[in-house]
Amino acid sequence: MSASCGTAGCPTAGCGSGTQAPTGPVPLALTSRPGALPATAARGPWFHLVEGCPPLVFLVERSAVFEVEPGFAAALHASDPEAVAQLASVRDVVEAPGHPPEGLRELGPLPAPRAISLNVAQSCNLACSYCYADEGRFGGAARRMPLAVARRAVDELLRTALPGEAVLVGFIGGEPLLNRAVVHDTVAYATARAASCSVGVGFSITTNGTLVRAVDVALFRANPFTVTVSVDGGVQTHDRHRHRRNGSGSWHSVIERLHPLLDEPGRCLVSARATVTRDDLDIARRVRDLAAAGFREVGVSPARTGPDPRVLLVGEDWAEYLRGLVAAAEAEIVRLRRDGTRGGWLFSNLGTAMTEIHRGTARPLPCGAAYGYLSVDVDGAYSTCHRTVGDPRFLVGAPAAPSAPARRRFLAPRLVDRQEPCRSCWARYLCGGGCHAEVVQAGRDNGNCDLIRGWLDYCLGRYPALRGEFPELFNPTPAKVATS
Amino acid sequence: MTDDQASEQPMVNRIFPRNLTAEAAYNVLGNPPSTRPESGVANCFPGLEYDHRNLDCRFFPGLEVVYVAQGAALGVRIRNVDPGENILVRPPAEYVSIAQALRPQLRALSARLSAATPWFVSALEQSGKRIELVDDTGADLDGVTAWRLIRSLRPGPVTLLVTPRPAPPAQPPGQPVPSDQPPQTVRLDGWRRSYTDPQTGVLDPTYQPGELTQSLCSPWTHDFRDCSCTYWAANHPDIVFPAVPRAERTQPSGAPTEASEQIRINWLRDPDVAEVHGQALPSQPDNRPFEASYFQINQRWQDLSIVLEGRETEGSYVPRSAARDQAVPFSTSDELRGRIVQLAGLEHLVTLLYLYALFSVISPAQAQERGAGRWPTLADDVTFARNVLLEVATGEMQHLRWANHLLWGLAEAIGHPFEPAVVPPALVLPAPPGGDGRPAQLAPLTLDTLALFVDIERSSAYIDGQYARVTATLRQPGYPPHLYQLASNIAEEGEEHFLHFRDLQRLLSPYGEKDPVYLRSVRPGDPAQPEIGAALDAYRHILTLLETGYQLGDRQNQKALAEARTAMFALQSRAEQLAQQGHGIPFFAPWQ
């Protein structure tokens, strides 16, 4: 299972939620609330033209990509009624009965959570300037999760899993390795418990890497782990913001400690997740430096919310950030041509977007938060995701008691068709509406939405040629995914 | 939308699905996956993907014909006429005018069709050539022959002559059919259909799903039973050994210990009567009543057992060799070599035992005389006995050669000079489990002797078990893999030999222990006698030739082996003559 939340348009690559939003229509609930949408609301655009050579048409509700002749594209662009009518006849085939698009607009029955993250250490040894987690404390006191709480959360996760299914247990913080004993114990416990009920189990951890020891390396190698390392780029880029409490940089420590794991990852997949701040938007260089340090997968996310407003992206930054993303994507394509595709995608933002476009993913929510994925705080209470731990607005369950009604209350109004300005956006079912935590904190701004649309436009335009050039990257067999 | 439509309607804009959701939901131009060669029921037997004749049943637009090759009215019968067929309504550009003229012709024909009077194609015309569908005598060609002619038509304009054939009135045979109503031939000007779209390769949509495969075998159903096992597109097992229950202990070779697991059973047996009628019968017709019915095959084909190494499997398959290789490997290649030399001697010994026993059995001709009246099957039984003994003895000779091949391969691998191990034969039978070794004796084929042979060939007891440590050693890294394979083959053939002798035991036991009627009175001859001495010389000469021959890789050596083979045939005749005089060849004499 990828560490990325898997939304094509999500600017937060590898946000660590470790689970995916519902792919395709959410099962239709008969108990929907018809009044939830204003009756006068016109439906959003149902197709989107991607200019280029050849031009493409994107049918929104099935995320279906068609290549069209330039004359047809021009006619569609000019809203020529005949051309639109012809495209509508294609849409009627694509969205034929059996693929009810209504599922995108109503929240069906919620699945039992299949992924949890355990906030095992509500504290951190670093003091990064942009950390959303407030040095791991999430606004509270520094604390660690007791063993019993972790085990109970695993029990609860497995209680609803059926034989043959797979679950994911993630470790987050703060810095989860500050509570090493609980991480190790929980892996052993969950492995044994899952085996006893014929359930597959995978693990993920989001770490700053500075505390990784040989025993941890052995643990990651021996288990199906996705290890996401928060590392921002080369030494100067990284140390600018990721520093210890005494102000010293952490890059050398991270690389030195991860070196054995990067060299021989065993069963685990090690990926880097870089936070991009407004003072350095050269994404391609970050990716290149992290690849040189030994990472085989690198994703970037912009700093949007955090304690230090000076580093957060605003206004014009988004256009620059998009240029950075595109440059990094172009560099990735050059790299694939030069080095071949054996290692898969290095730049995971591009890989995720391409995979989702290829599959034609259409989702009404941005990620799996509160849907198939929940986060557990040190006391065992459930939050919608790892970014909202400790915030009562996102609480969806008391210790050992995740609440389906609370999850539904949280999700139902957040379906992308009930969001503004999402409902009139062509990219709504690829984007899903954006990170709940960020939207609640910072709202949606045009700059950020333009970034997502621009990125998707770029990826859609690139997709047909890349699929032709590197078919193996679109093969359904994942090449380097660590699963059980 | 097809290309055809696109070319007709130039205003339509073309649109191509590019990602999976677009591809999945959109009608993509092409033939269904079942038309690909790799989807054929017979992907190992090309030609069974579809029935080509079905294409030619619609070779002419608006007509559907059937090729009749059996019965009274032979030829190309018209089954259906459809003047409104799509291709006639919207014909390809080059056939527009032909189609316009053809449709009224077809309508007229359609009006005249009736069940009582079948119509047949009587002649074809293309490019100025005309073929009448009759043979030299004027008789109608049968459907298969006519079909071949129709297959030879090229795409392009074709004219057909179709003729009604009234059913012959009932009348005494031998009298000519009255011809007062000459058939009215109808002429149809059309073209031979293009079976696929020239641009896309897509099959003409006139063909309905299933139409092209409708006359093929039905895999896993009726044909699976009824086609004989030598034809079926993917051969299936026929007579097999039953599965060994998982927990059961097997002999070191992996062979089962229970006699009931050595009974041959019919793989396609009716599961409901299998308990009652376990053993397979000698012929397919005999077995048929006890085989699964069509219904059972259709319902339960997935229960048919997987057969490996001739035996049905239950649960996980454990290779026989896995059991055998539990033996302790030799620690040095010298030890290994020593054991193979020993085994070569043993193969030599049992060859002699079996050959001696072979010549102690009367000839089928003698059996005819002796058995007359009292023992009606004696001749068959001795034929079987002699064949089994000769076959097994030949098998052991082969093993002797393989043992030498092992030695040669071993010498190559470790860089030692190769020395053949042909002589001397072992003179002592190794100890069976829990027993002692005992001196070998040449003996006629009494039931006691046969019991010993069964023991010798029973896995683990004598020879087979002796190979266990050899295969275990050869399996280790450092030895050439083909040597392991060769040694395994020797060990596995023992089981066949065992079964042969077991069958022979069953066959001969009715003849009794004392002076059985199938035996000659044969005693080992005196080497001093000239005839016996000459036979022993011939035997020794064969051994010398073999030693020379086993020096592999040399043309002279191959020649020596060929000579040895000739000499063996000569010795066989000589031994047969001596045996008729009551003398067995004292094969051990040169070594005692």
GROMACS .gro file of N, CA, C and O in nm, chain B residues 102-143:
model
  168
  586LEU      N    1  -2.913  -0.794  -5.715
  586LEU     CA    2  -2.920  -0.922  -5.644
  586LEU      C    3  -3.043  -0.932  -5.553
  586LEU      O    4  -3.103  -1.039  -5.539
  587ARG      N    5  -3.080  -0.821  -5.493
  587ARG     CA    6  -3.188  -0.828  -5.395
  587ARG      C    7  -3.318  -0.881  -5.454
  587ARG      O    8  -3.381  -0.969  -5.392
  588PRO      N    9  -3.362  -0.832  -5.573
  588PRO     CA   10  -3.483  -0.893  -5.631
  588PRO      C   11  -3.465  -1.041  -5.664
  588PRO      O   12  -3.558  -1.121  -5.647
  589GLN      N   13  -3.345  -1.081  -5.707
  589GLN     CA   14  -3.319  -1.222  -5.735
  589GLN      C   15  -3.341  -1.306  -5.608
  589GLN      O   16  -3.403  -1.412  -5.610
  590LEU      N   17  -3.288  -1.253  -5.498
  590LEU     CA   18  -3.301  -1.325  -5.372
  590LEU      C   19  -3.446  -1.331  -5.324
  590LEU      O   20  -3.492  -1.432  -5.272
  591ARG      N   21  -3.516  -1.217  -5.346
  591ARG     CA   22  -3.656  -1.216  -5.303
  591ARG      C   23  -3.736  -1.321  -5.380
  591ARG      O   24  -3.817  -1.394  -5.322
  592ALA      N   25  -3.705  -1.332  -5.509
  592ALA     CA   26  -3.777  -1.430  -5.590
  592ALA      C   27  -3.747  -1.572  -5.542
  592ALA      O   28  -3.835  -1.657  -5.530
  593LEU      N   29  -3.618  -1.594  -5.510
  593LEU     CA   30  -3.579  -1.727  -5.462
  593LEU      C   31  -3.646  -1.756  -5.329
  593LEU      O   32  -3.698  -1.866  -5.305
  594SER      N   33  -3.645  -1.654  -5.244
  594SER     CA   34  -3.701  -1.672  -5.110
  594SER      C   35  -3.847  -1.716  -5.119
  594SER      O   36  -3.893  -1.802  -5.043
  595ALA      N   37  -3.918  -1.659  -5.214
  595ALA     CA   38  -4.060  -1.692  -5.228
  595ALA      C   39  -4.080  -1.838  -5.269
  595ALA      O   40  -4.185  -1.898  -5.243
  596ARG      N   41  -3.980  -1.893  -5.335
  596ARG     CA   42  -3.997  -2.030  -5.385
  596ARG      C   43  -3.946  -2.136  -5.288
  596ARG      O   44  -3.966  -2.255  -5.312
  597LEU      N   45  -3.875  -2.093  -5.183
  597LEU     CA   46  -3.822  -2.194  -5.089
  597LEU      C   47  -3.936  -2.260  -5.014
  597LEU      O   48  -4.033  -2.196  -4.977
  598SER      N   49  -3.925  -2.389  -4.996
  598SER     CA   50  -4.023  -2.457  -4.911
  598SER      C   51  -3.954  -2.574  -4.844
  598SER      O   52  -3.848  -2.619  -4.888
  599ALA      N   53  -4.012  -2.620  -4.737
  599ALA     CA   54  -3.952  -2.731  -4.663
  599ALA      C   55  -3.951  -2.856  -4.748
  599ALA      O   56  -3.861  -2.940  -4.738
  600ALA      N   57  -4.048  -2.870  -4.834
  600ALA     CA   58  -4.059  -2.994  -4.912
  600ALA      C   59  -3.954  -3.001  -5.022
  600ALA      O   60  -3.905  -3.108  -5.057
  601THR      N   61  -3.920  -2.885  -5.075
  601THR     CA   62  -3.827  -2.885  -5.188
  601THR      C   63  -3.700  -2.809  -5.152
  601THR      O   64  -3.697  -2.686  -5.156
  602PRO      N   65  -3.596  -2.881  -5.114
  602PRO     CA   66  -3.471  -2.812  -5.083
  602PRO      C   67  -3.404  -2.761  -5.210
  602PRO      O   68  -3.416  -2.821  -5.317
  603TRP      N   69  -3.335  -2.649  -5.194
  603TRP     CA   70  -3.258  -2.592  -5.307
  603TRP      C   71  -3.110  -2.612  -5.280
  603TRP      O   72  -3.063  -2.601  -5.168
  604PHE      N   73  -3.039  -2.638  -5.389
  604PHE     CA   74  -2.894  -2.660  -5.378
  604PHE      C   75  -2.820  -2.571  -5.475
  604PHE      O   76  -2.873  -2.534  -5.581
  605VAL      N   77  -2.696  -2.536  -5.439
  605VAL     CA   78  -2.610  -2.465  -5.534
  605VAL      C   79  -2.562  -2.569  -5.633
  605VAL      O   80  -2.508  -2.673  -5.594
  606SER      N   81  -2.582  -2.543  -5.761
  606SER     CA   82  -2.543  -2.644  -5.859
  606SER      C   83  -2.419  -2.604  -5.938
  606SER      O   84  -2.351  -2.689  -5.995
  607ALA      N   85  -2.386  -2.473  -5.940
  607ALA     CA   86  -2.266  -2.433  -6.014
  607ALA      C   87  -2.218  -2.298  -5.964
  607ALA      O   88  -2.296  -2.219  -5.907
  608LEU      N   89  -2.087  -2.273  -5.980
  608LEU     CA   90  -2.024  -2.147  -5.942
  608LEU      C   91  -1.959  -2.087  -6.065
  608LEU      O   92  -1.903  -2.159  -6.148
  609GLU      N   93  -1.963  -1.955  -6.075
  609GLU     CA   94  -1.892  -1.888  -6.184
  609GLU      C   95  -1.814  -1.771  -6.127
  609GLU      O   96  -1.867  -1.692  -6.049
  610GLN      N   97  -1.687  -1.766  -6.165
  610GLN     CA   98  -1.607  -1.650  -6.125
  610GLN      C   99  -1.499  -1.628  -6.231
  610GLN      O  100  -1.438  -1.725  -6.277
  611SER      N  101  -1.478  -1.503  -6.268
  611SER     CA  102  -1.376  -1.465  -6.366
  611SER      C  103  -1.386  -1.550  -6.492
  611SER      O  104  -1.286  -1.598  -6.544
  612GLY      N  105  -1.507  -1.574  -6.537
  612GLY     CA  106  -1.525  -1.645  -6.662
  612GLY      C  107  -1.511  -1.796  -6.651
  612GLY      O  108  -1.524  -1.868  -6.750
  613LYS      N  109  -1.481  -1.844  -6.530
  613LYS     CA  110  -1.471  -1.990  -6.514
  613LYS      C  111  -1.596  -2.041  -6.446
  613LYS      O  112  -1.652  -1.973  -6.359
  614ARG      N  113  -1.632  -2.163  -6.481
  614ARG     CA  114  -1.754  -2.219  -6.426
  614ARG      C  115  -1.725  -2.358  -6.371
  614ARG      O  116  -1.657  -2.439  -6.435
  615ILE      N  117  -1.770  -2.383  -6.250
  615ILE     CA  118  -1.753  -2.516  -6.189
  615ILE      C  119  -1.893  -2.572  -6.159
  615ILE      O  120  -1.971  -2.509  -6.087
  616GLU      N  121  -1.922  -2.688  -6.219
  616GLU     CA  122  -2.047  -2.758  -6.186
  616GLU      C  123  -2.020  -2.845  -6.064
  616GLU      O  124  -1.917  -2.912  -6.058
  617LEU      N  125  -2.111  -2.842  -5.969
  617LEU     CA  126  -2.087  -2.919  -5.846
  617LEU      C  127  -2.135  -3.063  -5.863
  617LEU      O  128  -2.217  -3.113  -5.784
  618VAL      N  129  -2.083  -3.128  -5.966
  618VAL     CA  130  -2.112  -3.270  -5.989
  618VAL      C  131  -1.983  -3.339  -6.026
  618VAL      O  132  -1.886  -3.275  -6.068
  619ASP      N  133  -1.978  -3.469  -6.007
  619ASP     CA  134  -1.856  -3.542  -6.043
  619ASP      C  135  -1.865  -3.592  -6.188
  619ASP      O  136  -1.959  -3.558  -6.262
  620ASP      N  137  -1.766  -3.674  -6.229
  620ASP     CA  138  -1.758  -3.719  -6.368
  620ASP      C  139  -1.884  -3.793  -6.413
  620ASP      O  140  -1.923  -3.788  -6.529
  621THR      N  141  -1.946  -3.861  -6.317
  621THR     CA  142  -2.063  -3.940  -6.354
  621THR      C  143  -2.190  -3.858  -6.350
  621THR      O  144  -2.298  -3.910  -6.373
  622GLY      N  145  -2.177  -3.730  -6.314
  622GLY     CA  146  -2.296  -3.647  -6.306
  622GLY      C  147  -2.362  -3.648  -6.170
  622GLY      O  148  -2.461  -3.579  -6.148
  623ALA      N  149  -2.304  -3.725  -6.076
  623ALA     CA  150  -2.363  -3.728  -5.941
  623ALA      C  151  -2.324  -3.602  -5.865
  623ALA      O  152  -2.217  -3.545  -5.888
  624ASP      N  153  -2.412  -3.559  -5.775
  624ASP     CA  154  -2.383  -3.439  -5.696
  624ASP      C  155  -2.260  -3.460  -5.609
  624ASP      O  156  -2.243  -3.566  -5.547
  625LEU      N  157  -2.176  -3.355  -5.604
  625LEU     CA  158  -2.061  -3.362  -5.513
  625LEU      C  159  -2.111  -3.358  -5.370
  625LEU      O  160  -2.209  -3.290  -5.339
  626ASP      N  161  -2.037  -3.428  -5.283
  626ASP     CA  162  -2.079  -3.421  -5.143
  626ASP      C  163  -2.039  -3.285  -5.086
  626ASP      O  164  -1.958  -3.212  -5.146
  627GLY      N  165  -2.093  -3.253  -4.970
  627GLY     CA  166  -2.075  -3.120  -4.913
  627GLY      C  167  -1.930  -3.083  -4.887
  627GLY      O  168  -1.890  -2.969  -4.907
   0.00000   0.00000   0.00000
